[in-house]
Structures are given as C-alpha cells and as structure tokens.
PDB file of C-alpha atoms and ligand atoms in Angstrom:
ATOM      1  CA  UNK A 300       0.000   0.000   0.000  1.00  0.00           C
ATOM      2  CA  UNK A 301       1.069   3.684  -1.021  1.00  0.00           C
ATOM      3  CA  UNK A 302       1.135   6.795   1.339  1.00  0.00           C
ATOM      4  CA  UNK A 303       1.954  10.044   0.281  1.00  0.00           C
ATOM      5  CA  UNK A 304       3.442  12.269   3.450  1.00  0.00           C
ATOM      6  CA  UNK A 305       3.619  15.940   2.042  1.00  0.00           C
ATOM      7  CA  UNK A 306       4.496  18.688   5.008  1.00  0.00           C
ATOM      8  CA  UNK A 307       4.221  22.090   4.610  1.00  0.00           C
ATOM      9  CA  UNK A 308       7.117  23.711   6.676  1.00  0.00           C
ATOM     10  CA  UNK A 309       9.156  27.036   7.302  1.00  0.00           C
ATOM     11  CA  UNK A 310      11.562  26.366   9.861  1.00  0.00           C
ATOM     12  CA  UNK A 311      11.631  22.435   9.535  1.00  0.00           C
ATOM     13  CA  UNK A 312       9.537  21.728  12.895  1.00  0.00           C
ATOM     14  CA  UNK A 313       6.362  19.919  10.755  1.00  0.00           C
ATOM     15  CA  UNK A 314       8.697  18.295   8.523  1.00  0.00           C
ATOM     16  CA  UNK A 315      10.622  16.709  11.086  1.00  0.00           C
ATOM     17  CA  UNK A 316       7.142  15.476  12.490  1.00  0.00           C
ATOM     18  CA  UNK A 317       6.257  14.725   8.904  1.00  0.00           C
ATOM     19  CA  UNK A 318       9.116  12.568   9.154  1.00  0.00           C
ATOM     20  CA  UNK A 319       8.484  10.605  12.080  1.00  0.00           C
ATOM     21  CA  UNK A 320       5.263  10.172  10.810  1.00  0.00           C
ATOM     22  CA  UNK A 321       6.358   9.200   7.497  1.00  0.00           C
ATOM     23  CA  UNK A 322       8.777   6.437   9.821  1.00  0.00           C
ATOM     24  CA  UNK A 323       6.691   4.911  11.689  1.00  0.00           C
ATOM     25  CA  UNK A 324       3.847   3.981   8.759  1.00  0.00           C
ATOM     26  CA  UNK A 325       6.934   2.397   7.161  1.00  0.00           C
ATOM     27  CA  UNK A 326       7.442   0.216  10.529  1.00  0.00           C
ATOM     28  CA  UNK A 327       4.143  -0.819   9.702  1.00  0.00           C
ATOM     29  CA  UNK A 328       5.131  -2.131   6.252  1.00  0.00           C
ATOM     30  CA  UNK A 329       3.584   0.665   3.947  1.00  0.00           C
ATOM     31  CA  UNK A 330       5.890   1.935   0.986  1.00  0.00           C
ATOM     32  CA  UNK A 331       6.000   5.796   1.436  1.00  0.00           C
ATOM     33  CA  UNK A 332       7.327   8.960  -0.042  1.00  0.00           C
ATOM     34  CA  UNK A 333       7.924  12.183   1.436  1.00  0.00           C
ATOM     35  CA  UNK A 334       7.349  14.574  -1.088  1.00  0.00           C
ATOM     36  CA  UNK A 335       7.011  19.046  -0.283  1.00  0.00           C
ATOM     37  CA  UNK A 336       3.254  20.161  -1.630  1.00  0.00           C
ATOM     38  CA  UNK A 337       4.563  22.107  -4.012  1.00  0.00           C
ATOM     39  CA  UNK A 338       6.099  19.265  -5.659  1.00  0.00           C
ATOM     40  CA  UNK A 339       3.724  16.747  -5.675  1.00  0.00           C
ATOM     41  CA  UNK A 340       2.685  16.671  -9.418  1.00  0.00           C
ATOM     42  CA  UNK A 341      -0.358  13.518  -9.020  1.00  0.00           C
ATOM     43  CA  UNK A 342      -1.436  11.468  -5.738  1.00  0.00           C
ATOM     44  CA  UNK A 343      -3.137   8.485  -8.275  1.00  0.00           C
ATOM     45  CA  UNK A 344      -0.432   6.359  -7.948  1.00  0.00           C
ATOM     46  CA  UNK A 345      -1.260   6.555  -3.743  1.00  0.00           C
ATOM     47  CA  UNK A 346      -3.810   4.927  -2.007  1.00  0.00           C
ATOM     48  CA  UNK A 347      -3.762   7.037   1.031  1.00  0.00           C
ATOM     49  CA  UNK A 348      -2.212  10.506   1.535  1.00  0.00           C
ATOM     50  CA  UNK A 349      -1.068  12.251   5.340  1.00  0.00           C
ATOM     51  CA  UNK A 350      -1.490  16.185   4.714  1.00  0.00           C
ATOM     52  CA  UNK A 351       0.169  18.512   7.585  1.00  0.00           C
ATOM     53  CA  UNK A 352       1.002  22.070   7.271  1.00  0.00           C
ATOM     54  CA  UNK A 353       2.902  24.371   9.985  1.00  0.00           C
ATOM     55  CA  UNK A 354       0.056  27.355  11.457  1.00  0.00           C
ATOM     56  CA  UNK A 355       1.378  30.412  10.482  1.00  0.00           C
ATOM     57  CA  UNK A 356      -1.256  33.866  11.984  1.00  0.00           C
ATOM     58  CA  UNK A 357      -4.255  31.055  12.074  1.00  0.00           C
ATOM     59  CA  UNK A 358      -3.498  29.177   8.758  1.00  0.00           C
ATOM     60  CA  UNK A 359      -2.182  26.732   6.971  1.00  0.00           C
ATOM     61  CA  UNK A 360       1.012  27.237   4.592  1.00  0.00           C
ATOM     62  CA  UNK A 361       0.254  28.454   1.250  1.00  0.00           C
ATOM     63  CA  UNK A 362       1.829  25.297  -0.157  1.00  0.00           C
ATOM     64  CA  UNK A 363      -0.619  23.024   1.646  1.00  0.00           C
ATOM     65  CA  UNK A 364      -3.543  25.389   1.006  1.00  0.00           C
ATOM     66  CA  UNK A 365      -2.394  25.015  -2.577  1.00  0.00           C
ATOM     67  CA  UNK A 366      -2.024  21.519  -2.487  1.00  0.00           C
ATOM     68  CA  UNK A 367      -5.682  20.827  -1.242  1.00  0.00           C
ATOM     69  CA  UNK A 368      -6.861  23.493  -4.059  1.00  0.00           C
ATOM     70  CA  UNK A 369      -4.918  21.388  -6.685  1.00  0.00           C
ATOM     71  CA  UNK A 370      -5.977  17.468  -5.444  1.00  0.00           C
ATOM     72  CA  UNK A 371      -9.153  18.226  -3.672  1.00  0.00           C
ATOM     73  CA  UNK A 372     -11.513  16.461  -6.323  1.00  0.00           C
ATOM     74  CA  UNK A 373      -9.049  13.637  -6.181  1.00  0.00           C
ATOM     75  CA  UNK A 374      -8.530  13.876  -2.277  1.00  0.00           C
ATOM     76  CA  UNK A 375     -12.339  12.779  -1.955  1.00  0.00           C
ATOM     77  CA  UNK A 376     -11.613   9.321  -3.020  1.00  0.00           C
ATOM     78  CA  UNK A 377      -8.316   8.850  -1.677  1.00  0.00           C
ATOM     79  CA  UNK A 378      -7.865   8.037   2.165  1.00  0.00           C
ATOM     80  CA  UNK A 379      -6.579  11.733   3.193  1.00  0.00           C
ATOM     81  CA  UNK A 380      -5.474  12.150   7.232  1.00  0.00           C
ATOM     82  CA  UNK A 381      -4.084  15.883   8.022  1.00  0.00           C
ATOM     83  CA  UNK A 382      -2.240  17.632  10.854  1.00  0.00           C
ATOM     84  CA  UNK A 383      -1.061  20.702  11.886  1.00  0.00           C
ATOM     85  CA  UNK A 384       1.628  22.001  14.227  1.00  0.00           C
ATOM     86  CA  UNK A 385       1.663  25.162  16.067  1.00  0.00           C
ATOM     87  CA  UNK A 386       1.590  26.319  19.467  1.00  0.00           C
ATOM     88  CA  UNK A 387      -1.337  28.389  19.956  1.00  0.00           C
ATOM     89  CA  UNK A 388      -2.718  27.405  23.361  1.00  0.00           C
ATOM     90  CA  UNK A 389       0.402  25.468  24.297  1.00  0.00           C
ATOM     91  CA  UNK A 390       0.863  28.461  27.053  1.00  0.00           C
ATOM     92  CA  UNK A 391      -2.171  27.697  28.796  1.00  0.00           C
ATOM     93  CA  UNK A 392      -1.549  23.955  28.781  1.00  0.00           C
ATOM     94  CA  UNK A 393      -3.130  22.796  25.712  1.00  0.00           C
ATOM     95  CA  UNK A 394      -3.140  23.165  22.337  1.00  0.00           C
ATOM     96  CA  UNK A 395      -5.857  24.672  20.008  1.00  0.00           C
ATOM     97  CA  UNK A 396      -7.176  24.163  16.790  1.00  0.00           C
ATOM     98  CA  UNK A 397      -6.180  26.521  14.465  1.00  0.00           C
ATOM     99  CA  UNK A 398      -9.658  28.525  13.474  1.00  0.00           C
ATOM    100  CA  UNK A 399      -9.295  28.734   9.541  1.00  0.00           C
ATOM    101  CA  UNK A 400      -7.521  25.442   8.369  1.00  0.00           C
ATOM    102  CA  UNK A 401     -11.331  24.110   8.699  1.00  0.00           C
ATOM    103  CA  UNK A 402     -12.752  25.321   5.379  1.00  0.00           C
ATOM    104  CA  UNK A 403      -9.478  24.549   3.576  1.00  0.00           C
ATOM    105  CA  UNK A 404     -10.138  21.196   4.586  1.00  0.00           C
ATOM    106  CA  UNK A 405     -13.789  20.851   3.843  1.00  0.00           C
ATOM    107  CA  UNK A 406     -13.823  20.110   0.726  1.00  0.00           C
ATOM    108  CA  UNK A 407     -11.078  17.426   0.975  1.00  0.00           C
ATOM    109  CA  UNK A 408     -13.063  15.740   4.853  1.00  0.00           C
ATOM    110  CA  UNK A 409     -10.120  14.111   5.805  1.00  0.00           C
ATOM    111  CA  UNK A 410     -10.363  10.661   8.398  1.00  0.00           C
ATOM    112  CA  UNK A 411      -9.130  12.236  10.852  1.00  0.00           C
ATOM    113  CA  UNK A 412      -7.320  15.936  11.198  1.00  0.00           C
ATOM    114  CA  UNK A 413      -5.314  16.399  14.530  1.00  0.00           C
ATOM    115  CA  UNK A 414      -3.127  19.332  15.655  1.00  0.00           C
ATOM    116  CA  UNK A 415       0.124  18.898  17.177  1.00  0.00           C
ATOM    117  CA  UNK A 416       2.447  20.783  19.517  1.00  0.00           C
ATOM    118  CA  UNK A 417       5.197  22.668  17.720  1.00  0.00           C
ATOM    119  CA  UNK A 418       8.712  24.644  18.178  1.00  0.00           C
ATOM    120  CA  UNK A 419       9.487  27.930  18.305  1.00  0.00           C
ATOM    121  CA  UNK A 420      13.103  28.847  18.539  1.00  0.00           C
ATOM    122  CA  UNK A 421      13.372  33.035  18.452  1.00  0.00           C
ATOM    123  CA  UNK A 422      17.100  32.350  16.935  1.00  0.00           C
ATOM    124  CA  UNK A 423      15.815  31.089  13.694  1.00  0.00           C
ATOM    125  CA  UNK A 424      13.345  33.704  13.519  1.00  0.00           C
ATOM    126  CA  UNK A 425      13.249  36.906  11.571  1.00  0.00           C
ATOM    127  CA  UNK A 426      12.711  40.115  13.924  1.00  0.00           C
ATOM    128  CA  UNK A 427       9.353  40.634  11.876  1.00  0.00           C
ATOM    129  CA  UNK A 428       8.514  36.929  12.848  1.00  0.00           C
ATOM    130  CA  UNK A 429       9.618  37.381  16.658  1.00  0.00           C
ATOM    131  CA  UNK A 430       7.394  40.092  17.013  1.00  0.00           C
ATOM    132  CA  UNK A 431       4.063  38.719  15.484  1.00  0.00           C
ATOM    133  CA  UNK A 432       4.606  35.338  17.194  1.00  0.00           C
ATOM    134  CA  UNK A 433       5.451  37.349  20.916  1.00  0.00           C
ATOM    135  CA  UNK A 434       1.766  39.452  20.046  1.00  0.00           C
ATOM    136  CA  UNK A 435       0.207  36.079  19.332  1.00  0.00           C
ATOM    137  CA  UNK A 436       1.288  34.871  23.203  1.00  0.00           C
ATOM    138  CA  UNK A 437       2.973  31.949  21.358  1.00  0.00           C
ATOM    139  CA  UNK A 438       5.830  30.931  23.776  1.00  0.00           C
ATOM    140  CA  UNK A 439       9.314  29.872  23.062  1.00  0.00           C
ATOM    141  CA  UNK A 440      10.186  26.005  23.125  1.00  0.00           C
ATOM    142  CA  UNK A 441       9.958  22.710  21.611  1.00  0.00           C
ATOM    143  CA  UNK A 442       7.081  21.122  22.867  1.00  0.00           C
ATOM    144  CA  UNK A 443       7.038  18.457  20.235  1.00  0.00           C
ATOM    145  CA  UNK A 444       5.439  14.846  21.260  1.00  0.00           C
ATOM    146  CA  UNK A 445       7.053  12.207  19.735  1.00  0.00           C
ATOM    147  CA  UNK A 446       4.776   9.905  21.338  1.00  0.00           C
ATOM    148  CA  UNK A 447       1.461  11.222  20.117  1.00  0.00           C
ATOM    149  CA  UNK A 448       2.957  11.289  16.583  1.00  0.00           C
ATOM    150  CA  UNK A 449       4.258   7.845  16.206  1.00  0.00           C
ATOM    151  CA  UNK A 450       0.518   6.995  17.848  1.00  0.00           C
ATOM    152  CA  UNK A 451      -1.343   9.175  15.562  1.00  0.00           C
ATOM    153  CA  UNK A 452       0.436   7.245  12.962  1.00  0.00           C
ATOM    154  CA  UNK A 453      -0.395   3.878  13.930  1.00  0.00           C
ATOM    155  CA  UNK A 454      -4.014   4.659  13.800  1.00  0.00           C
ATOM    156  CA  UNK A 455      -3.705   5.997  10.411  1.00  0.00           C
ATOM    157  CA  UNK A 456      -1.990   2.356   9.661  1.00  0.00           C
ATOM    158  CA  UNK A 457      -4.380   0.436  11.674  1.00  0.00           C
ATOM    159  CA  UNK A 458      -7.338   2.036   9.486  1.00  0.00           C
ATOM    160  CA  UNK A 459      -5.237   1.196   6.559  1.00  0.00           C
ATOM    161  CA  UNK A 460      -4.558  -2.366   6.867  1.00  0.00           C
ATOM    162  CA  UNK A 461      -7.499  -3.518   8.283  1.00  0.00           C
ATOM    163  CA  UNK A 462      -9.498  -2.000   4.619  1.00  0.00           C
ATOM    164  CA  UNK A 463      -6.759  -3.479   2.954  1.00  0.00           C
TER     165      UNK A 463
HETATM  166  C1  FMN B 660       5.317  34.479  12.985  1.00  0.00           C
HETATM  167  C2  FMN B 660       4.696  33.252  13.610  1.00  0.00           C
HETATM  168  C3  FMN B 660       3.304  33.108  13.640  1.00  0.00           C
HETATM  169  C4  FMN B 660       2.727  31.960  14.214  1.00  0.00           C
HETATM  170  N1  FMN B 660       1.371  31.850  14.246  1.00  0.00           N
HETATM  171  C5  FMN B 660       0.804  30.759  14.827  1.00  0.00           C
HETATM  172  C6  FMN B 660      -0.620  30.643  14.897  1.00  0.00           C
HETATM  173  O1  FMN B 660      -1.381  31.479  14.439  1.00  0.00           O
HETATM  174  N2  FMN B 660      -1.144  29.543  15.497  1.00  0.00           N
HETATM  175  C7  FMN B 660      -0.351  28.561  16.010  1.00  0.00           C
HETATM  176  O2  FMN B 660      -0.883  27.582  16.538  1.00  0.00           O
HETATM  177  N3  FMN B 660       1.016  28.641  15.956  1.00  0.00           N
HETATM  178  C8  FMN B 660       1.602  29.718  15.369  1.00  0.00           C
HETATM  179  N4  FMN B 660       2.969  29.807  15.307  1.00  0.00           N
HETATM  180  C9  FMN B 660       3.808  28.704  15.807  1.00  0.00           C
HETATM  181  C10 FMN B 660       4.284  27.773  14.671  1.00  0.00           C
HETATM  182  O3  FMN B 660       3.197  27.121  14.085  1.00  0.00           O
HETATM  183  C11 FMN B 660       5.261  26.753  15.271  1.00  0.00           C
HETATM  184  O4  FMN B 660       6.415  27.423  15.689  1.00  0.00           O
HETATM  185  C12 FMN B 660       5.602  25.630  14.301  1.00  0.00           C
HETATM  186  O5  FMN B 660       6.282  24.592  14.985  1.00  0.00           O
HETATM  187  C13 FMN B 660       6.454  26.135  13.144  1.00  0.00           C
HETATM  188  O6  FMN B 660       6.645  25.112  12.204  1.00  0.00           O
HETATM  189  P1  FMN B 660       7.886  25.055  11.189  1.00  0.00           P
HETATM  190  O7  FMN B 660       9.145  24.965  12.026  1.00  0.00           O
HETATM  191  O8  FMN B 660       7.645  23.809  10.426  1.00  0.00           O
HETATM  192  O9  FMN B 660       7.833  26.274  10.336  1.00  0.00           O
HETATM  193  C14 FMN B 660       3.563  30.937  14.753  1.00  0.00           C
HETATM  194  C15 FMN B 660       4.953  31.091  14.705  1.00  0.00           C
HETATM  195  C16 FMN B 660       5.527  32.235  14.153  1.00  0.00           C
HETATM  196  C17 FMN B 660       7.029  32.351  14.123  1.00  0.00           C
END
C-alpha cells in the first residue's frame, strides 16, 4: 500500500514530524514517499495521503492550502489524514485548533485531522517573525510529542490495513 506524506514547513519543525510520521507507517510495512506540496505533481499512484502544514497567523502554509486546491476532487476518493503544528494554546496547557484550516479542509473531509504541539526557537526567527509570534502569546520552546505522533500514525496504519 502507497502513502503520500507531504508537510508544509518554514523552519523544519512539521517536517521533522512529517518525518516521524512518514517512519513509523513504514514500521508498519507501507511503501511511502515524502514529497514538499509544491512538488507533488499527481497522488493516483497513492492509495492514502497524510497532509500537515505548519500554522502560520491562524493558517495553513500556502503550499498546503495550494495543495488541497490542486488534489481536492481527487482527495475525496483517496484516504486523506491531516495535521497541523503550532503552538497556539500550548501556554495555557493545551493546544488549540487553528480557526481557519477548517474550510481549507472541507472540501477534501479528511479521516481524521489532529493538531500537534510545535517549536518555536526566536534564533531562527526573523525580527518581523519574533514580534508577530510574541503578540500572538505563542511561547518559546519545543514542545514536540514524539509519542502522540508515532501513535497518531499507527491509527492511520491500523485504518489502513485492516481496509486493505
Ligand atoms: C510568525 C509566527 C506566527 C505563528 N502563528 C501561529 C498561529 O497562528 N497559530 C499557532 O498555533 N502557531 C503559530 N505559530 C507557531 C508555529 O506554528 C510553530 O512554531 C511551528 O512549529 C512552526 O513550524 P515550522 O518549524 O515547520 O515552520 C507561529 C509562529 C511564528 C514564528
């Protein structure tokens, strides 16, 4: 079976959790590539595809927006999961939802859609990037979970093998 991981990332936080995504399907036996949105040129050879994008002010990545825009018709018969990572709410304990990935997703109704905790490191930021993220209360850290990655990942390949 096929799986397309494609990670929409700035400072390489998502694709790194892209990655150990993309790792631990392939402990469960699936064949799968790690391709960037923006060069992903057809998903028919895949049978499922894992979507995640980094949340930049509330949204997605333009490359993932782009790449829903582009395979959405197709996405609706394909077995599409998606994720995001960002860190709004990780201050307060939790972690929230970003508000407008919903409707780039509607069209496209993925399994399942989680969001995971990201990594904000002010040294690889731009000044213009420092500033927005200290007005948006995001706080400085990794707060990346391994754990709920590699277990997000065997549900996708527990849903996977058992319509196989
Ligand atoms: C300028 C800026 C804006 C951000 N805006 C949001 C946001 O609106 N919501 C959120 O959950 N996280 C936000 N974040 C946190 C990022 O999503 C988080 O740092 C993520 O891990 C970055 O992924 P990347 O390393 O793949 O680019 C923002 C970070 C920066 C630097």
């Amino acid at each position: 079976m096929k799986v397309l991981v494609t990670v929409a990332s700035k400072h390489g936080s998502t694709r790194e959790v892209g990655a150990t995504i993309a790792e631990q399907l392939r402990m469960h036996g699936l064949d799968v590539d790690e391709i960037e949105p923006a060069s992903v040129h057809s998903v028919s050879e895949y049978d499922a595809v894992v979507v995640g994008s980094a949340v930049y002010m509330t949204q997605w990545m333009d490359s993932a927006r782009e790449f829903l825009a582009r395979f959405g018709h197709n996405l609706e018969e394909l077995e599409l999961w998606a994720f995001s990572v960002g860190m709004a709410g990780v201050g307060s304990g939790g972690i929230e939802d970003p508000s407008r990935v919903g409707p780039a997703l509607l069209t496209a109704r993925p399994r399942d859609y989680v969001t995971f905790k990201g990594k904000l490191n002010p040294q690889e930021l731009s000044w213009r990037e420092r500033t927005v993220a200290k007005l948006g209360g995001a706080i400085e850290g990794d707060f990346r979970d391994e754990a709920a990655e590699r277990e997000w990942a065997d549900s996708i390949a527990a849903a996977l093998t058992s319509t196989r």
